[in-house]
Amino acid sequence: MRSLIISFLLAVLFPSLASAEQISCKVVGISDGDTLTCLASGNKQIKVRLAEIDAPESKQPYGAQSKRILSDLVFGKLVVLSIQDTDRYGRTVARVQSAGVDVNYELVARGAAWAYTKYLKDQKLQDAQTLAGNMEKGLWALPDSSRVAPWDWRAGERTASAPKAEPTRTSSFPKLGNATGDGGFSCSTIKHCSQMSGCAEAMHQLRVCRNPQIDGDRDGVPCEAICR
C-alpha cells in the first residue's frame, strides 16, 4: 500500500518523473550550470545533462554563478537521476533529485537557468521561470543586454565564428596542406576552443587530429561551450 501511495504522489507532483528509469549516484564533478558527473554502483561514471533546463554558458554573464549554485546543491552528495534520454554526445539527460529537492526546478526557481522550451515537458519549470523573472532573481537581475538565452547565445557564437567563403580558385593545382577531407578541416595547426569555427571542427580536432587539450574532462565532448 505504501508503495502505491508513493507512486501516486510522484505521478501527481512530478508527472515527468513518475515513469522514468531511476539511478542513484554520487556527484563528483560539475562542468557548468546544467551538466554534472556522478558515480553509480560499480564506480560507473555517468555524465549527466540536466533535462528541460538550460543554464548560461561559462562565457556568458551569470555562467560562473550558475555553476556554483549547482555545485552547492549537489556536489559530493547522493542524487537520484530520473532518466529521460541520452543526447547526441552520449550524456544521460535526466531530472535530478537531491535530498528530496528537484534540482532542475530549483535552478530555474533561483534564476540560475532557463526553462528549455524546446524540450520542456514540465510546465512547472516555465511557471518557476516566470516567478523568478518577476522577482528579478539570479540572472533576471542582469540588464536586458546581458540576459541572452543560452540557445540563442550558442547560435550567435556559431554564426560569428563561421569561416568566410574563400574566393573561387581557377588554378588546377591541388591545394597544399594537411587537410584530411573531413569537412575540409586541417590538422596542420592544433587549435584552442576559441579558434574553432564550430563544433564540427572541434570534433575533427579531437578525433582526427588527436588534440586532447580541448577535452579537459576527457568525456569525449570537446569545447563544451560550443558542442552541446
Coordinates of C-alpha atoms in Angstrom, one line a residue:
M1 CA 0.0 0.0 0.0
R2 CA 2.8 2.4 0.9
S3 CA 4.5 1.9 -2.5
L4 CA 1.2 2.6 -4.2
I5 CA 0.8 5.9 -2.3
I6 CA 4.4 6.9 -3.1
S7 CA 3.8 6.1 -6.8
F8 CA 0.6 8.1 -6.8
L9 CA 2.3 11.2 -5.2
L10 CA 5.1 11.0 -7.7
A11 CA 2.6 10.9 -10.6
V12 CA 0.7 14.0 -9.2
L13 CA 3.6 16.1 -8.0
F14 CA 6.2 15.2 -10.7
P15 CA 4.4 13.7 -13.7
S16 CA 7.6 13.7 -15.8
L17 CA 9.5 11.7 -13.2
A18 CA 6.9 9.0 -12.3
S19 CA 7.6 6.6 -15.2
A20 CA 11.3 7.4 -15.7
E21 CA 14.2 4.9 -15.0
Q22 CA 15.9 5.9 -11.8
I23 CA 19.6 5.6 -10.8
S24 CA 21.3 6.6 -7.6
C25 CA 24.8 8.1 -7.8
K26 CA 27.2 10.4 -6.1
V27 CA 28.1 13.7 -7.8
V28 CA 31.9 14.0 -8.3
G29 CA 32.1 16.8 -10.9
I30 CA 30.4 19.9 -12.1
S31 CA 31.0 21.1 -15.7
D32 CA 28.7 24.0 -15.8
G33 CA 25.3 25.1 -14.6
D34 CA 23.4 22.2 -16.2
T35 CA 26.0 19.4 -16.5
L36 CA 27.5 17.1 -13.8
T37 CA 29.3 13.9 -13.4
C38 CA 28.4 11.2 -10.9
L39 CA 29.5 7.7 -9.9
A40 CA 26.9 5.0 -9.7
S41 CA 27.3 1.4 -8.3
G42 CA 30.5 -0.3 -9.5
N43 CA 32.1 3.1 -9.9
K44 CA 30.3 3.6 -13.2
Q45 CA 30.8 7.2 -14.3
I46 CA 27.8 9.0 -15.7
K47 CA 27.9 12.3 -17.5
V48 CA 24.5 14.0 -16.8
R49 CA 22.8 16.8 -18.7
L50 CA 20.0 18.2 -16.6
A51 CA 16.8 17.8 -18.5
E52 CA 14.4 20.5 -19.6
I53 CA 16.6 23.4 -18.4
D54 CA 19.4 25.4 -20.0
A55 CA 21.9 27.3 -17.9
P56 CA 24.1 30.2 -19.0
E57 CA 27.3 29.0 -20.8
S58 CA 30.6 29.5 -19.0
K59 CA 31.5 32.6 -21.0
Q60 CA 28.0 34.2 -20.6
P61 CA 27.1 36.6 -17.8
Y62 CA 26.0 34.6 -14.8
G63 CA 27.6 31.4 -16.1
A64 CA 30.0 31.1 -13.2
Q65 CA 27.3 31.8 -10.6
S66 CA 25.0 29.2 -12.2
K67 CA 27.8 26.6 -12.0
R68 CA 28.4 27.5 -8.3
I69 CA 24.7 27.2 -7.4
L70 CA 24.5 23.7 -9.0
S71 CA 27.7 22.7 -7.1
D72 CA 26.2 23.9 -3.8
L73 CA 23.1 21.9 -4.4
V74 CA 24.7 18.5 -5.4
F75 CA 28.5 18.3 -5.3
G76 CA 29.6 15.4 -3.1
K77 CA 26.1 14.3 -2.5
L78 CA 24.0 11.3 -3.4
V79 CA 21.4 12.1 -6.0
V80 CA 18.6 10.2 -7.8
L81 CA 18.5 10.5 -11.6
S82 CA 15.2 10.1 -13.4
I83 CA 16.4 9.4 -16.9
Q84 CA 14.6 10.8 -19.9
D85 CA 17.0 10.3 -22.8
T86 CA 20.6 10.2 -24.0
D87 CA 21.8 13.1 -26.0
R88 CA 24.0 13.1 -29.2
Y89 CA 27.1 13.5 -27.1
G90 CA 26.3 10.4 -25.0
R91 CA 25.3 12.3 -21.9
T92 CA 22.4 11.0 -19.8
V93 CA 19.5 13.5 -19.9
A94 CA 17.8 13.4 -16.5
R95 CA 15.8 15.2 -13.8
V96 CA 17.9 15.2 -10.7
Q97 CA 16.8 15.0 -7.1
S98 CA 18.9 15.6 -4.0
A99 CA 17.5 15.0 -0.5
G100 CA 14.0 15.4 -1.9
V101 CA 14.8 18.6 -3.8
D102 CA 14.1 18.7 -7.6
V103 CA 17.4 20.2 -8.6
N104 CA 16.3 21.1 -12.2
Y105 CA 13.3 23.1 -10.8
E106 CA 15.4 24.7 -8.1
L107 CA 17.9 26.0 -10.6
V108 CA 15.2 27.7 -12.6
A109 CA 13.4 29.0 -9.4
R110 CA 16.7 30.6 -8.3
G111 CA 17.2 32.3 -11.6
A112 CA 20.3 30.1 -12.4
A113 CA 18.8 28.5 -15.5
W114 CA 16.1 28.9 -18.1
A115 CA 13.3 26.5 -18.7
Y116 CA 14.4 24.9 -22.0
T117 CA 11.2 25.4 -24.1
K118 CA 12.4 23.2 -26.9
Y119 CA 12.5 20.2 -24.7
L120 CA 10.0 21.2 -22.0
K121 CA 7.7 18.6 -20.5
D122 CA 7.0 20.0 -17.1
Q123 CA 5.0 23.3 -17.1
K124 CA 6.1 23.9 -13.5
L125 CA 9.5 24.8 -14.8
Q126 CA 8.1 27.6 -17.0
D127 CA 6.0 28.8 -14.1
A128 CA 9.1 28.9 -11.9
Q129 CA 10.9 30.9 -14.6
T130 CA 8.1 33.4 -14.7
L131 CA 8.2 33.9 -11.0
A132 CA 12.0 34.2 -10.9
G133 CA 11.8 36.8 -13.6
N134 CA 9.1 38.8 -11.8
M135 CA 11.2 38.7 -8.6
E136 CA 14.4 39.5 -10.5
K137 CA 16.2 36.5 -9.1
G138 CA 19.7 35.5 -10.3
L139 CA 20.2 36.1 -14.0
W140 CA 16.9 38.0 -14.2
A141 CA 18.6 40.9 -12.2
L142 CA 21.0 41.4 -15.1
P143 CA 20.5 44.2 -17.7
D144 CA 18.4 43.1 -20.7
S145 CA 21.5 43.3 -22.9
S146 CA 23.3 40.7 -20.8
R147 CA 20.4 38.4 -20.4
V148 CA 20.6 36.1 -23.5
A149 CA 19.1 32.6 -23.6
P150 CA 21.9 30.1 -23.9
W151 CA 20.5 28.5 -27.1
D152 CA 20.4 32.0 -28.7
W153 CA 23.9 32.7 -27.4
R154 CA 25.3 29.5 -28.9
A155 CA 23.6 30.2 -32.2
G156 CA 25.2 33.6 -32.2
E157 CA 28.6 32.1 -31.4
R158 CA 28.4 29.7 -34.3
T159 CA 27.4 32.4 -36.7
A160 CA 30.2 34.8 -35.5
S161 CA 32.8 32.1 -35.8
A162 CA 31.7 30.7 -39.2
P163 CA 34.6 30.9 -41.7
K164 CA 34.1 33.3 -44.6
A165 CA 33.9 31.8 -48.0
E166 CA 37.1 31.8 -50.0
P167 CA 37.2 33.3 -53.5
T168 CA 36.8 30.9 -56.3
R169 CA 40.1 29.4 -57.3
T170 CA 40.8 28.9 -61.0
S171 CA 44.1 27.1 -60.6
S172 CA 44.0 23.4 -61.4
F173 CA 46.8 22.7 -58.9
P174 CA 45.8 20.8 -55.8
K175 CA 45.6 22.9 -52.6
L176 CA 48.6 22.1 -50.4
G177 CA 48.4 21.4 -46.7
N178 CA 47.3 18.7 -44.2
A179 CA 43.6 18.6 -44.9
T180 CA 42.0 15.2 -44.3
G181 CA 38.9 15.7 -46.4
D182 CA 36.7 15.5 -43.3
G183 CA 34.7 18.7 -43.7
G184 CA 37.7 20.4 -45.3
F185 CA 39.3 20.8 -41.8
S186 CA 43.1 20.5 -41.4
C187 CA 45.4 19.1 -38.7
S188 CA 48.3 21.4 -39.7
T189 CA 47.5 23.5 -36.7
I190 CA 46.5 22.3 -33.2
K191 CA 43.8 24.8 -32.1
H192 CA 42.3 26.0 -28.9
C193 CA 38.5 26.1 -28.5
S194 CA 38.4 29.9 -29.0
Q195 CA 39.9 29.3 -32.5
M196 CA 37.3 26.8 -33.7
S197 CA 34.8 27.6 -36.4
G198 CA 32.2 25.5 -34.8
C199 CA 31.5 22.1 -33.1
A200 CA 32.3 20.1 -36.3
E201 CA 35.9 21.5 -36.4
A202 CA 36.3 20.8 -32.6
M203 CA 35.2 17.2 -33.2
H204 CA 37.7 16.9 -36.0
Q205 CA 40.5 18.3 -33.9
L206 CA 39.7 15.9 -31.1
R207 CA 39.0 12.7 -33.1
V208 CA 41.2 13.1 -36.2
C209 CA 44.0 15.4 -35.0
R210 CA 44.2 13.8 -31.6
N211 CA 44.1 17.2 -29.8
P212 CA 43.3 16.3 -26.1
Q213 CA 43.6 19.8 -24.7
I214 CA 40.1 20.7 -25.9
D215 CA 38.5 17.9 -23.9
G216 CA 39.7 18.8 -20.4
D217 CA 37.3 16.4 -18.6
R218 CA 38.0 13.5 -21.0
D219 CA 34.3 12.9 -21.7
G220 CA 34.6 12.8 -25.4
V221 CA 32.9 16.1 -25.9
P222 CA 35.3 18.9 -26.9
C223 CA 34.8 22.6 -26.3
E224 CA 31.6 22.1 -24.4
A225 CA 30.7 25.8 -24.8
I226 CA 30.0 25.2 -28.5
C227 CA 29.4 21.4 -28.6
R228 CA 26.2 21.0 -26.7

